[in-house]
């Protein structure tokens, strides 16, 4: 069994190979002067079950995923499981206005052309995996990994920034062994959110705010400001997918004591791996 890692998912590929007790393939990946991508798998994958790991964000990693799938399929492999740890474009899961694409579906159609199975992690809209109608598709929850990390931090309350994800905060809290609650959020535009003030039992307590994605940081920053005003002790900002667009990290560092994300997107805040969660579901 081999794990092939794309350049967006090097850390996670390594961890997944350990969890699956598979070999990590040596792969050459480079860009031509015109930015076209070149890949070469330097292993013999004939007869092997292969896991390809590559996040589809930013865009350049999408083409890399497709040509890695193609390179793998050139061997006489046993099977290919494509793992997309962070499914870019999952937020465009419907036509909000006439004339728009359903980008999440467009990606699904293309990914499943060259794979036997598909695995993703905490996909923003879980129904996205229903578009994988030709292959088996699974959505791995990130909450056990987040809970594992927070358990060592003395967190006393886990909060979801909106009611829609309250169940996820509850699951994290169950792993930590503490209380959970949720805030009430309204998105005004792509960069601005409004969090309705809500009195919570946070005074003197360490609080974790858990979201699936941190993009501009607006949601968590607003929530953290309110919690500080209510006397929270430490504030931990946690997410599965750390996109951190623009100056999100600077914005969050001003109001949070720790910012942490999983390795679905590798960045300086990556503090916990979802490899064991992926390995577990892969063996099911
Ligand atoms: C929204 O539904 C998501 O769960 C996140 O809350 C959102 O993507 C966070 O975005 P931002 O960091 O830009 O506020």
PDB file of C-alpha atoms and ligand atoms in Angstrom:
ATOM      1  CA  UNK A   1       0.000   0.000   0.000  1.00  0.00           C
ATOM      2  CA  UNK A   2       1.294   3.459  -0.918  1.00  0.00           C
ATOM      3  CA  UNK A   3       0.400   7.019   0.016  1.00  0.00           C
ATOM      4  CA  UNK A   4       1.096   9.640  -2.647  1.00  0.00           C
ATOM      5  CA  UNK A   5       1.154  13.193  -1.298  1.00  0.00           C
ATOM      6  CA  UNK A   6       0.439  16.272  -3.376  1.00  0.00           C
ATOM      7  CA  UNK A   7       2.300  19.448  -2.547  1.00  0.00           C
ATOM      8  CA  UNK A   8      -0.678  20.882  -0.594  1.00  0.00           C
ATOM      9  CA  UNK A   9      -0.766  17.909   1.782  1.00  0.00           C
ATOM     10  CA  UNK A  10       2.798  16.850   2.547  1.00  0.00           C
ATOM     11  CA  UNK A  11       2.489  16.682   6.338  1.00  0.00           C
ATOM     12  CA  UNK A  12      -0.804  14.841   6.275  1.00  0.00           C
ATOM     13  CA  UNK A  13       0.425  12.332   3.662  1.00  0.00           C
ATOM     14  CA  UNK A  14       3.331  11.441   5.923  1.00  0.00           C
ATOM     15  CA  UNK A  15       1.056  11.035   8.943  1.00  0.00           C
ATOM     16  CA  UNK A  16      -1.477   9.036   6.954  1.00  0.00           C
ATOM     17  CA  UNK A  17       1.224   6.655   5.700  1.00  0.00           C
ATOM     18  CA  UNK A  18       2.172   6.043   9.358  1.00  0.00           C
ATOM     19  CA  UNK A  19      -1.454   5.509  10.404  1.00  0.00           C
ATOM     20  CA  UNK A  20      -2.154   3.134   7.511  1.00  0.00           C
ATOM     21  CA  UNK A  21       1.248   1.404   7.840  1.00  0.00           C
ATOM     22  CA  UNK A  22       1.743   2.190   4.146  1.00  0.00           C
ATOM     23  CA  UNK A  23       4.801   3.405   2.244  1.00  0.00           C
ATOM     24  CA  UNK A  24       5.073   7.095   1.429  1.00  0.00           C
ATOM     25  CA  UNK A  25       5.800   7.410  -2.305  1.00  0.00           C
ATOM     26  CA  UNK A  26       8.593   9.614  -3.550  1.00  0.00           C
ATOM     27  CA  UNK A  27       7.066  12.068  -6.000  1.00  0.00           C
ATOM     28  CA  UNK A  28       8.697  14.785  -8.055  1.00  0.00           C
ATOM     29  CA  UNK A  29       6.479  17.842  -8.361  1.00  0.00           C
ATOM     30  CA  UNK A  30       7.631  21.030 -10.011  1.00  0.00           C
ATOM     31  CA  UNK A  31       6.372  23.951 -12.017  1.00  0.00           C
ATOM     32  CA  UNK A  32       7.547  24.837 -15.522  1.00  0.00           C
ATOM     33  CA  UNK A  33       8.522  28.473 -16.151  1.00  0.00           C
ATOM     34  CA  UNK A  34       5.002  29.129 -17.428  1.00  0.00           C
ATOM     35  CA  UNK A  35       3.605  27.708 -14.140  1.00  0.00           C
ATOM     36  CA  UNK A  36       2.253  24.501 -15.687  1.00  0.00           C
ATOM     37  CA  UNK A  37       2.668  21.605 -13.299  1.00  0.00           C
ATOM     38  CA  UNK A  38       4.910  18.541 -13.799  1.00  0.00           C
ATOM     39  CA  UNK A  39       4.636  15.430 -11.628  1.00  0.00           C
ATOM     40  CA  UNK A  40       6.396  12.061 -11.654  1.00  0.00           C
ATOM     41  CA  UNK A  41       5.860   9.199  -9.248  1.00  0.00           C
ATOM     42  CA  UNK A  42       9.210   7.583  -8.600  1.00  0.00           C
ATOM     43  CA  UNK A  43       7.854   4.236  -7.393  1.00  0.00           C
ATOM     44  CA  UNK A  44       6.406   1.151  -9.009  1.00  0.00           C
ATOM     45  CA  UNK A  45       2.727   1.228  -8.037  1.00  0.00           C
ATOM     46  CA  UNK A  46       1.728  -1.887 -10.014  1.00  0.00           C
ATOM     47  CA  UNK A  47      -0.568  -4.070  -7.908  1.00  0.00           C
ATOM     48  CA  UNK A  48      -0.672  -1.536  -5.036  1.00  0.00           C
ATOM     49  CA  UNK A  49      -3.629   0.037  -3.262  1.00  0.00           C
ATOM     50  CA  UNK A  50      -2.896   3.754  -3.417  1.00  0.00           C
ATOM     51  CA  UNK A  51      -4.077   6.728  -1.348  1.00  0.00           C
ATOM     52  CA  UNK A  52      -3.603  10.098  -3.022  1.00  0.00           C
ATOM     53  CA  UNK A  53      -3.775  13.065  -0.626  1.00  0.00           C
ATOM     54  CA  UNK A  54      -4.239  16.584  -1.963  1.00  0.00           C
ATOM     55  CA  UNK A  55      -6.266  19.540  -0.741  1.00  0.00           C
ATOM     56  CA  UNK A  56      -8.068  21.388  -3.562  1.00  0.00           C
ATOM     57  CA  UNK A  57      -7.165  24.890  -2.416  1.00  0.00           C
ATOM     58  CA  UNK A  58      -5.814  27.194  -3.676  1.00  0.00           C
ATOM     59  CA  UNK A  59      -6.773  26.570  -7.317  1.00  0.00           C
ATOM     60  CA  UNK A  60      -3.335  25.481  -8.506  1.00  0.00           C
ATOM     61  CA  UNK A  61      -3.630  22.401  -6.301  1.00  0.00           C
ATOM     62  CA  UNK A  62      -6.693  21.233  -8.238  1.00  0.00           C
ATOM     63  CA  UNK A  63      -4.783  20.672 -11.465  1.00  0.00           C
ATOM     64  CA  UNK A  64      -2.011  19.004  -9.495  1.00  0.00           C
ATOM     65  CA  UNK A  65      -4.584  16.587  -8.048  1.00  0.00           C
ATOM     66  CA  UNK A  66      -5.916  15.710 -11.509  1.00  0.00           C
ATOM     67  CA  UNK A  67      -2.528  15.003 -13.044  1.00  0.00           C
ATOM     68  CA  UNK A  68      -1.428  12.995  -9.996  1.00  0.00           C
ATOM     69  CA  UNK A  69      -4.577  10.860 -10.396  1.00  0.00           C
ATOM     70  CA  UNK A  70      -3.685  10.406 -14.046  1.00  0.00           C
ATOM     71  CA  UNK A  71      -0.080   9.457 -13.249  1.00  0.00           C
ATOM     72  CA  UNK A  72      -1.276   6.894 -10.689  1.00  0.00           C
ATOM     73  CA  UNK A  73      -3.806   5.414 -13.111  1.00  0.00           C
ATOM     74  CA  UNK A  74      -0.978   4.844 -15.630  1.00  0.00           C
ATOM     75  CA  UNK A  75       0.212   2.033 -13.312  1.00  0.00           C
ATOM     76  CA  UNK A  76      -1.629  -1.253 -13.027  1.00  0.00           C
ATOM     77  CA  UNK A  77      -2.799  -0.416  -9.487  1.00  0.00           C
ATOM     78  CA  UNK A  78      -5.094  -2.374  -7.192  1.00  0.00           C
ATOM     79  CA  UNK A  79      -7.237   0.612  -6.197  1.00  0.00           C
ATOM     80  CA  UNK A  80      -7.068   4.390  -5.808  1.00  0.00           C
ATOM     81  CA  UNK A  81      -8.586   6.303  -2.918  1.00  0.00           C
ATOM     82  CA  UNK A  82      -8.473  10.056  -3.464  1.00  0.00           C
ATOM     83  CA  UNK A  83      -8.320  11.977  -0.190  1.00  0.00           C
ATOM     84  CA  UNK A  84      -9.159  15.682  -0.426  1.00  0.00           C
ATOM     85  CA  UNK A  85      -8.616  16.904   3.155  1.00  0.00           C
ATOM     86  CA  UNK A  86      -9.988  20.389   2.483  1.00  0.00           C
ATOM     87  CA  UNK A  87     -12.560  20.461  -0.298  1.00  0.00           C
ATOM     88  CA  UNK A  88     -12.164  23.897  -1.862  1.00  0.00           C
ATOM     89  CA  UNK A  89     -15.356  25.314  -3.452  1.00  0.00           C
ATOM     90  CA  UNK A  90     -17.645  23.403  -1.054  1.00  0.00           C
ATOM     91  CA  UNK A  91     -19.281  26.699  -0.097  1.00  0.00           C
ATOM     92  CA  UNK A  92     -20.655  27.184  -3.653  1.00  0.00           C
ATOM     93  CA  UNK A  93     -22.978  24.210  -3.250  1.00  0.00           C
ATOM     94  CA  UNK A  94     -26.030  25.757  -4.891  1.00  0.00           C
ATOM     95  CA  UNK A  95     -27.007  28.428  -7.405  1.00  0.00           C
ATOM     96  CA  UNK A  96     -27.453  31.482  -5.224  1.00  0.00           C
ATOM     97  CA  UNK A  97     -28.155  33.578  -8.357  1.00  0.00           C
ATOM     98  CA  UNK A  98     -29.150  32.503 -11.865  1.00  0.00           C
ATOM     99  CA  UNK A  99     -26.123  32.092 -14.104  1.00  0.00           C
ATOM    100  CA  UNK A 100     -23.845  30.779 -11.363  1.00  0.00           C
ATOM    101  CA  UNK A 101     -22.209  27.358 -11.427  1.00  0.00           C
ATOM    102  CA  UNK A 102     -22.549  24.785  -8.680  1.00  0.00           C
ATOM    103  CA  UNK A 103     -18.808  24.729  -8.198  1.00  0.00           C
ATOM    104  CA  UNK A 104     -18.768  22.000  -5.541  1.00  0.00           C
ATOM    105  CA  UNK A 105     -20.593  19.689  -7.951  1.00  0.00           C
ATOM    106  CA  UNK A 106     -18.290  20.629 -10.849  1.00  0.00           C
ATOM    107  CA  UNK A 107     -15.311  19.519  -8.782  1.00  0.00           C
ATOM    108  CA  UNK A 108     -17.020  16.289  -7.685  1.00  0.00           C
ATOM    109  CA  UNK A 109     -17.768  15.332 -11.298  1.00  0.00           C
ATOM    110  CA  UNK A 110     -14.110  15.669 -12.237  1.00  0.00           C
ATOM    111  CA  UNK A 111     -12.500  14.089  -9.165  1.00  0.00           C
ATOM    112  CA  UNK A 112     -14.537  10.890  -9.466  1.00  0.00           C
ATOM    113  CA  UNK A 113     -13.500  10.306 -13.075  1.00  0.00           C
ATOM    114  CA  UNK A 114     -10.180   8.844 -11.960  1.00  0.00           C
ATOM    115  CA  UNK A 115     -10.630   7.199  -8.581  1.00  0.00           C
ATOM    116  CA  UNK A 116     -12.248   4.185  -6.942  1.00  0.00           C
ATOM    117  CA  UNK A 117     -13.012   5.854  -3.627  1.00  0.00           C
ATOM    118  CA  UNK A 118     -13.164   9.372  -2.249  1.00  0.00           C
ATOM    119  CA  UNK A 119     -12.575  10.699   1.260  1.00  0.00           C
ATOM    120  CA  UNK A 120     -12.818  14.268   2.511  1.00  0.00           C
ATOM    121  CA  UNK A 121     -12.790  15.901   5.965  1.00  0.00           C
ATOM    122  CA  UNK A 122     -15.473  18.136   7.513  1.00  0.00           C
ATOM    123  CA  UNK A 123     -16.742  19.204   4.124  1.00  0.00           C
ATOM    124  CA  UNK A 124     -18.566  22.528   4.530  1.00  0.00           C
ATOM    125  CA  UNK A 125     -21.845  21.165   3.141  1.00  0.00           C
ATOM    126  CA  UNK A 126     -22.016  17.416   3.852  1.00  0.00           C
ATOM    127  CA  UNK A 127     -24.443  16.807   0.947  1.00  0.00           C
ATOM    128  CA  UNK A 128     -21.522  17.579  -1.385  1.00  0.00           C
ATOM    129  CA  UNK A 129     -20.487  13.943  -1.144  1.00  0.00           C
ATOM    130  CA  UNK A 130     -23.824  12.910  -2.699  1.00  0.00           C
ATOM    131  CA  UNK A 131     -22.485  14.231  -5.984  1.00  0.00           C
ATOM    132  CA  UNK A 132     -19.937  11.435  -5.944  1.00  0.00           C
ATOM    133  CA  UNK A 133     -22.465   9.113  -7.495  1.00  0.00           C
ATOM    134  CA  UNK A 134     -19.998   6.840  -9.313  1.00  0.00           C
ATOM    135  CA  UNK A 135     -17.656   6.031  -6.415  1.00  0.00           C
ATOM    136  CA  UNK A 136     -17.854   5.420  -2.682  1.00  0.00           C
ATOM    137  CA  UNK A 137     -17.494   8.770  -0.882  1.00  0.00           C
ATOM    138  CA  UNK A 138     -16.968   9.455   2.815  1.00  0.00           C
ATOM    139  CA  UNK A 139     -16.837  12.602   4.941  1.00  0.00           C
ATOM    140  CA  UNK A 140     -14.522  12.249   7.955  1.00  0.00           C
ATOM    141  CA  UNK A 141     -15.328  14.335  11.059  1.00  0.00           C
ATOM    142  CA  UNK A 142     -12.523  16.542  12.349  1.00  0.00           C
ATOM    143  CA  UNK A 143     -13.951  16.929  15.869  1.00  0.00           C
ATOM    144  CA  UNK A 144     -12.047  14.024  17.492  1.00  0.00           C
ATOM    145  CA  UNK A 145      -8.708  15.601  16.482  1.00  0.00           C
ATOM    146  CA  UNK A 146      -9.797  19.060  17.686  1.00  0.00           C
ATOM    147  CA  UNK A 147     -11.061  17.581  20.949  1.00  0.00           C
ATOM    148  CA  UNK A 148      -7.760  15.745  21.473  1.00  0.00           C
ATOM    149  CA  UNK A 149      -5.859  19.007  21.167  1.00  0.00           C
ATOM    150  CA  UNK A 150      -8.157  20.974  23.466  1.00  0.00           C
ATOM    151  CA  UNK A 151      -8.167  18.279  26.138  1.00  0.00           C
ATOM    152  CA  UNK A 152      -4.623  19.234  27.152  1.00  0.00           C
ATOM    153  CA  UNK A 153      -5.488  22.955  27.361  1.00  0.00           C
ATOM    154  CA  UNK A 154      -7.801  23.123  30.347  1.00  0.00           C
ATOM    155  CA  UNK A 155     -10.708  24.294  28.217  1.00  0.00           C
ATOM    156  CA  UNK A 156     -13.952  24.595  30.218  1.00  0.00           C
ATOM    157  CA  UNK A 157     -16.426  25.616  27.519  1.00  0.00           C
ATOM    158  CA  UNK A 158     -16.613  24.884  23.789  1.00  0.00           C
ATOM    159  CA  UNK A 159     -18.609  27.308  21.664  1.00  0.00           C
ATOM    160  CA  UNK A 160     -19.899  27.166  18.144  1.00  0.00           C
ATOM    161  CA  UNK A 161     -20.127  30.586  16.435  1.00  0.00           C
ATOM    162  CA  UNK A 162     -23.573  29.709  15.097  1.00  0.00           C
ATOM    163  CA  UNK A 163     -26.441  27.405  15.917  1.00  0.00           C
ATOM    164  CA  UNK A 164     -25.938  25.423  12.706  1.00  0.00           C
ATOM    165  CA  UNK A 165     -22.681  23.990  14.026  1.00  0.00           C
ATOM    166  CA  UNK A 166     -23.762  23.637  17.664  1.00  0.00           C
ATOM    167  CA  UNK A 167     -23.802  19.846  17.358  1.00  0.00           C
ATOM    168  CA  UNK A 168     -20.161  19.873  16.310  1.00  0.00           C
ATOM    169  CA  UNK A 169     -19.186  21.995  19.328  1.00  0.00           C
ATOM    170  CA  UNK A 170     -21.049  19.528  21.526  1.00  0.00           C
ATOM    171  CA  UNK A 171     -19.063  16.616  20.060  1.00  0.00           C
ATOM    172  CA  UNK A 172     -15.782  18.456  20.656  1.00  0.00           C
ATOM    173  CA  UNK A 173     -16.891  19.251  24.219  1.00  0.00           C
ATOM    174  CA  UNK A 174     -17.714  15.592  24.811  1.00  0.00           C
ATOM    175  CA  UNK A 175     -14.154  14.625  23.837  1.00  0.00           C
ATOM    176  CA  UNK A 176     -12.760  17.363  26.110  1.00  0.00           C
ATOM    177  CA  UNK A 177     -15.210  16.540  28.910  1.00  0.00           C
ATOM    178  CA  UNK A 178     -16.669  20.060  29.319  1.00  0.00           C
ATOM    179  CA  UNK A 179     -19.761  22.148  28.512  1.00  0.00           C
ATOM    180  CA  UNK A 180     -20.840  23.353  25.067  1.00  0.00           C
ATOM    181  CA  UNK A 181     -22.940  26.268  23.874  1.00  0.00           C
ATOM    182  CA  UNK A 182     -23.425  28.323  20.729  1.00  0.00           C
ATOM    183  CA  UNK A 183     -23.552  31.930  19.591  1.00  0.00           C
ATOM    184  CA  UNK A 184     -25.977  33.484  17.133  1.00  0.00           C
ATOM    185  CA  UNK A 185     -24.322  34.715  13.956  1.00  0.00           C
ATOM    186  CA  UNK A 186     -25.604  36.572  10.950  1.00  0.00           C
ATOM    187  CA  UNK A 187     -23.419  37.080   7.883  1.00  0.00           C
ATOM    188  CA  UNK A 188     -23.806  40.616   6.490  1.00  0.00           C
ATOM    189  CA  UNK A 189     -21.387  40.137   3.568  1.00  0.00           C
ATOM    190  CA  UNK A 190     -18.307  38.081   2.630  1.00  0.00           C
ATOM    191  CA  UNK A 191     -16.156  39.807   5.237  1.00  0.00           C
ATOM    192  CA  UNK A 192     -18.583  41.064   7.875  1.00  0.00           C
ATOM    193  CA  UNK A 193     -20.555  39.088  10.415  1.00  0.00           C
ATOM    194  CA  UNK A 194     -22.747  40.150  13.291  1.00  0.00           C
ATOM    195  CA  UNK A 195     -22.824  38.090  16.456  1.00  0.00           C
ATOM    196  CA  UNK A 196     -25.931  38.738  18.540  1.00  0.00           C
ATOM    197  CA  UNK A 197     -24.860  39.460  22.128  1.00  0.00           C
ATOM    198  CA  UNK A 198     -25.636  36.511  24.350  1.00  0.00           C
ATOM    199  CA  UNK A 199     -24.740  36.168  28.004  1.00  0.00           C
ATOM    200  CA  UNK A 200     -22.776  32.999  28.596  1.00  0.00           C
ATOM    201  CA  UNK A 201     -21.149  31.478  31.650  1.00  0.00           C
ATOM    202  CA  UNK A 202     -17.635  32.442  30.533  1.00  0.00           C
ATOM    203  CA  UNK A 203     -16.308  34.649  33.360  1.00  0.00           C
ATOM    204  CA  UNK A 204     -12.870  33.358  34.368  1.00  0.00           C
ATOM    205  CA  UNK A 205     -13.216  30.288  32.160  1.00  0.00           C
ATOM    206  CA  UNK A 206     -11.041  29.084  29.287  1.00  0.00           C
ATOM    207  CA  UNK A 207     -13.190  29.023  26.187  1.00  0.00           C
ATOM    208  CA  UNK A 208     -12.654  27.399  22.794  1.00  0.00           C
ATOM    209  CA  UNK A 209     -14.538  28.655  19.738  1.00  0.00           C
ATOM    210  CA  UNK A 210     -14.702  25.890  17.171  1.00  0.00           C
ATOM    211  CA  UNK A 211     -15.595  26.347  13.497  1.00  0.00           C
ATOM    212  CA  UNK A 212     -15.168  24.226  10.397  1.00  0.00           C
ATOM    213  CA  UNK A 213     -13.372  26.950   8.392  1.00  0.00           C
ATOM    214  CA  UNK A 214     -11.628  30.156   9.410  1.00  0.00           C
ATOM    215  CA  UNK A 215     -11.398  32.301   6.299  1.00  0.00           C
ATOM    216  CA  UNK A 216     -11.289  36.072   6.918  1.00  0.00           C
ATOM    217  CA  UNK A 217     -11.347  35.472  10.674  1.00  0.00           C
ATOM    218  CA  UNK A 218     -14.347  37.803  10.981  1.00  0.00           C
ATOM    219  CA  UNK A 219     -16.585  35.236  12.672  1.00  0.00           C
ATOM    220  CA  UNK A 220     -14.137  34.171  15.356  1.00  0.00           C
ATOM    221  CA  UNK A 221     -12.777  37.692  15.951  1.00  0.00           C
ATOM    222  CA  UNK A 222     -16.288  39.032  16.612  1.00  0.00           C
ATOM    223  CA  UNK A 223     -17.106  36.128  18.909  1.00  0.00           C
ATOM    224  CA  UNK A 224     -13.800  36.447  20.795  1.00  0.00           C
ATOM    225  CA  UNK A 225     -14.323  40.195  21.368  1.00  0.00           C
ATOM    226  CA  UNK A 226     -17.677  39.497  23.018  1.00  0.00           C
ATOM    227  CA  UNK A 227     -16.273  36.721  25.159  1.00  0.00           C
ATOM    228  CA  UNK A 228     -13.409  38.930  26.358  1.00  0.00           C
ATOM    229  CA  UNK A 229     -15.940  41.633  27.264  1.00  0.00           C
ATOM    230  CA  UNK A 230     -17.824  39.045  29.316  1.00  0.00           C
ATOM    231  CA  UNK A 231     -14.630  38.168  31.215  1.00  0.00           C
ATOM    232  CA  UNK A 232     -13.461  34.939  29.554  1.00  0.00           C
ATOM    233  CA  UNK A 233      -9.956  33.917  30.643  1.00  0.00           C
ATOM    234  CA  UNK A 234      -8.165  32.302  27.692  1.00  0.00           C
ATOM    235  CA  UNK A 235      -9.715  32.096  24.246  1.00  0.00           C
ATOM    236  CA  UNK A 236      -8.750  29.292  21.876  1.00  0.00           C
ATOM    237  CA  UNK A 237      -9.726  29.667  18.213  1.00  0.00           C
ATOM    238  CA  UNK A 238      -9.966  26.241  16.643  1.00  0.00           C
ATOM    239  CA  UNK A 239     -10.940  25.064  13.196  1.00  0.00           C
ATOM    240  CA  UNK A 240     -10.577  22.091  10.945  1.00  0.00           C
ATOM    241  CA  UNK A 241      -9.597  24.139   7.881  1.00  0.00           C
ATOM    242  CA  UNK A 242      -7.334  27.143   8.411  1.00  0.00           C
ATOM    243  CA  UNK A 243      -7.717  29.202   5.234  1.00  0.00           C
ATOM    244  CA  UNK A 244      -6.700  32.510   6.911  1.00  0.00           C
ATOM    245  CA  UNK A 245      -7.395  34.814   3.971  1.00  0.00           C
ATOM    246  CA  UNK A 246      -5.668  38.216   3.917  1.00  0.00           C
ATOM    247  CA  UNK A 247      -4.822  39.529   7.381  1.00  0.00           C
ATOM    248  CA  UNK A 248      -7.014  36.986   9.232  1.00  0.00           C
ATOM    249  CA  UNK A 249      -4.188  35.745  11.433  1.00  0.00           C
ATOM    250  CA  UNK A 250      -3.152  39.223  12.571  1.00  0.00           C
ATOM    251  CA  UNK A 251      -6.785  40.018  13.298  1.00  0.00           C
ATOM    252  CA  UNK A 252      -7.214  36.841  15.354  1.00  0.00           C
ATOM    253  CA  UNK A 253      -3.928  37.123  17.239  1.00  0.00           C
ATOM    254  CA  UNK A 254      -5.173  40.440  18.637  1.00  0.00           C
ATOM    255  CA  UNK A 255      -8.133  38.780  20.378  1.00  0.00           C
ATOM    256  CA  UNK A 256      -7.289  35.085  20.840  1.00  0.00           C
ATOM    257  CA  UNK A 257      -4.705  33.403  23.057  1.00  0.00           C
ATOM    258  CA  UNK A 258      -4.143  30.492  20.690  1.00  0.00           C
ATOM    259  CA  UNK A 259      -5.148  29.803  17.109  1.00  0.00           C
ATOM    260  CA  UNK A 260      -5.031  26.236  15.961  1.00  0.00           C
ATOM    261  CA  UNK A 261      -6.070  24.317  12.867  1.00  0.00           C
ATOM    262  CA  UNK A 262      -5.687  20.753  11.638  1.00  0.00           C
ATOM    263  CA  UNK A 263      -3.413  19.602   8.824  1.00  0.00           C
ATOM    264  CA  UNK A 264      -6.153  19.592   6.161  1.00  0.00           C
ATOM    265  CA  UNK A 265      -4.540  22.901   5.164  1.00  0.00           C
ATOM    266  CA  UNK A 266      -0.906  23.097   6.198  1.00  0.00           C
ATOM    267  CA  UNK A 267      -0.068  26.464   7.735  1.00  0.00           C
ATOM    268  CA  UNK A 268       1.779  27.903  10.767  1.00  0.00           C
ATOM    269  CA  UNK A 269      -1.226  27.249  13.040  1.00  0.00           C
ATOM    270  CA  UNK A 270      -1.438  23.545  12.218  1.00  0.00           C
ATOM    271  CA  UNK A 271      -1.269  21.798  15.581  1.00  0.00           C
ATOM    272  CA  UNK A 272      -3.106  18.516  15.182  1.00  0.00           C
ATOM    273  CA  UNK A 273      -3.445  15.836  12.515  1.00  0.00           C
ATOM    274  CA  UNK A 274      -6.593  14.217  11.163  1.00  0.00           C
ATOM    275  CA  UNK A 275      -4.570  11.269   9.806  1.00  0.00           C
ATOM    276  CA  UNK A 276      -5.877   8.751  12.324  1.00  0.00           C
ATOM    277  CA  UNK A 277      -9.480   9.784  11.610  1.00  0.00           C
ATOM    278  CA  UNK A 278      -8.908   9.280   7.858  1.00  0.00           C
ATOM    279  CA  UNK A 279      -7.151   5.940   8.424  1.00  0.00           C
ATOM    280  CA  UNK A 280      -9.995   4.719  10.618  1.00  0.00           C
ATOM    281  CA  UNK A 281     -12.676   5.493   8.022  1.00  0.00           C
ATOM    282  CA  UNK A 282     -10.516   4.120   5.190  1.00  0.00           C
ATOM    283  CA  UNK A 283     -10.416   0.740   6.929  1.00  0.00           C
ATOM    284  CA  UNK A 284     -14.232   0.604   7.432  1.00  0.00           C
TER     285      UNK A 284
HETATM  286  C1  LIG B   1     -19.641  29.473   7.655  1.00  0.00           C
HETATM  287  O1  LIG B   1     -20.747  28.935   7.487  1.00  0.00           O
HETATM  288  C2  LIG B   1     -18.458  28.693   8.114  1.00  0.00           C
HETATM  289  O2  LIG B   1     -18.832  27.656   8.977  1.00  0.00           O
HETATM  290  C3  LIG B   1     -17.450  29.591   8.802  1.00  0.00           C
HETATM  291  O3  LIG B   1     -18.068  30.150   9.948  1.00  0.00           O
HETATM  292  C4  LIG B   1     -16.983  30.673   7.894  1.00  0.00           C
HETATM  293  O4  LIG B   1     -16.489  30.146   6.702  1.00  0.00           O
HETATM  294  C5  LIG B   1     -15.929  31.515   8.586  1.00  0.00           C
HETATM  295  O5  LIG B   1     -15.602  32.551   7.734  1.00  0.00           O
HETATM  296  P1  LIG B   1     -14.819  33.834   8.241  1.00  0.00           P
HETATM  297  O6  LIG B   1     -13.549  33.376   8.939  1.00  0.00           O
HETATM  298  O7  LIG B   1     -14.539  34.580   6.973  1.00  0.00           O
HETATM  299  O8  LIG B   1     -15.713  34.594   9.164  1.00  0.00           O
END
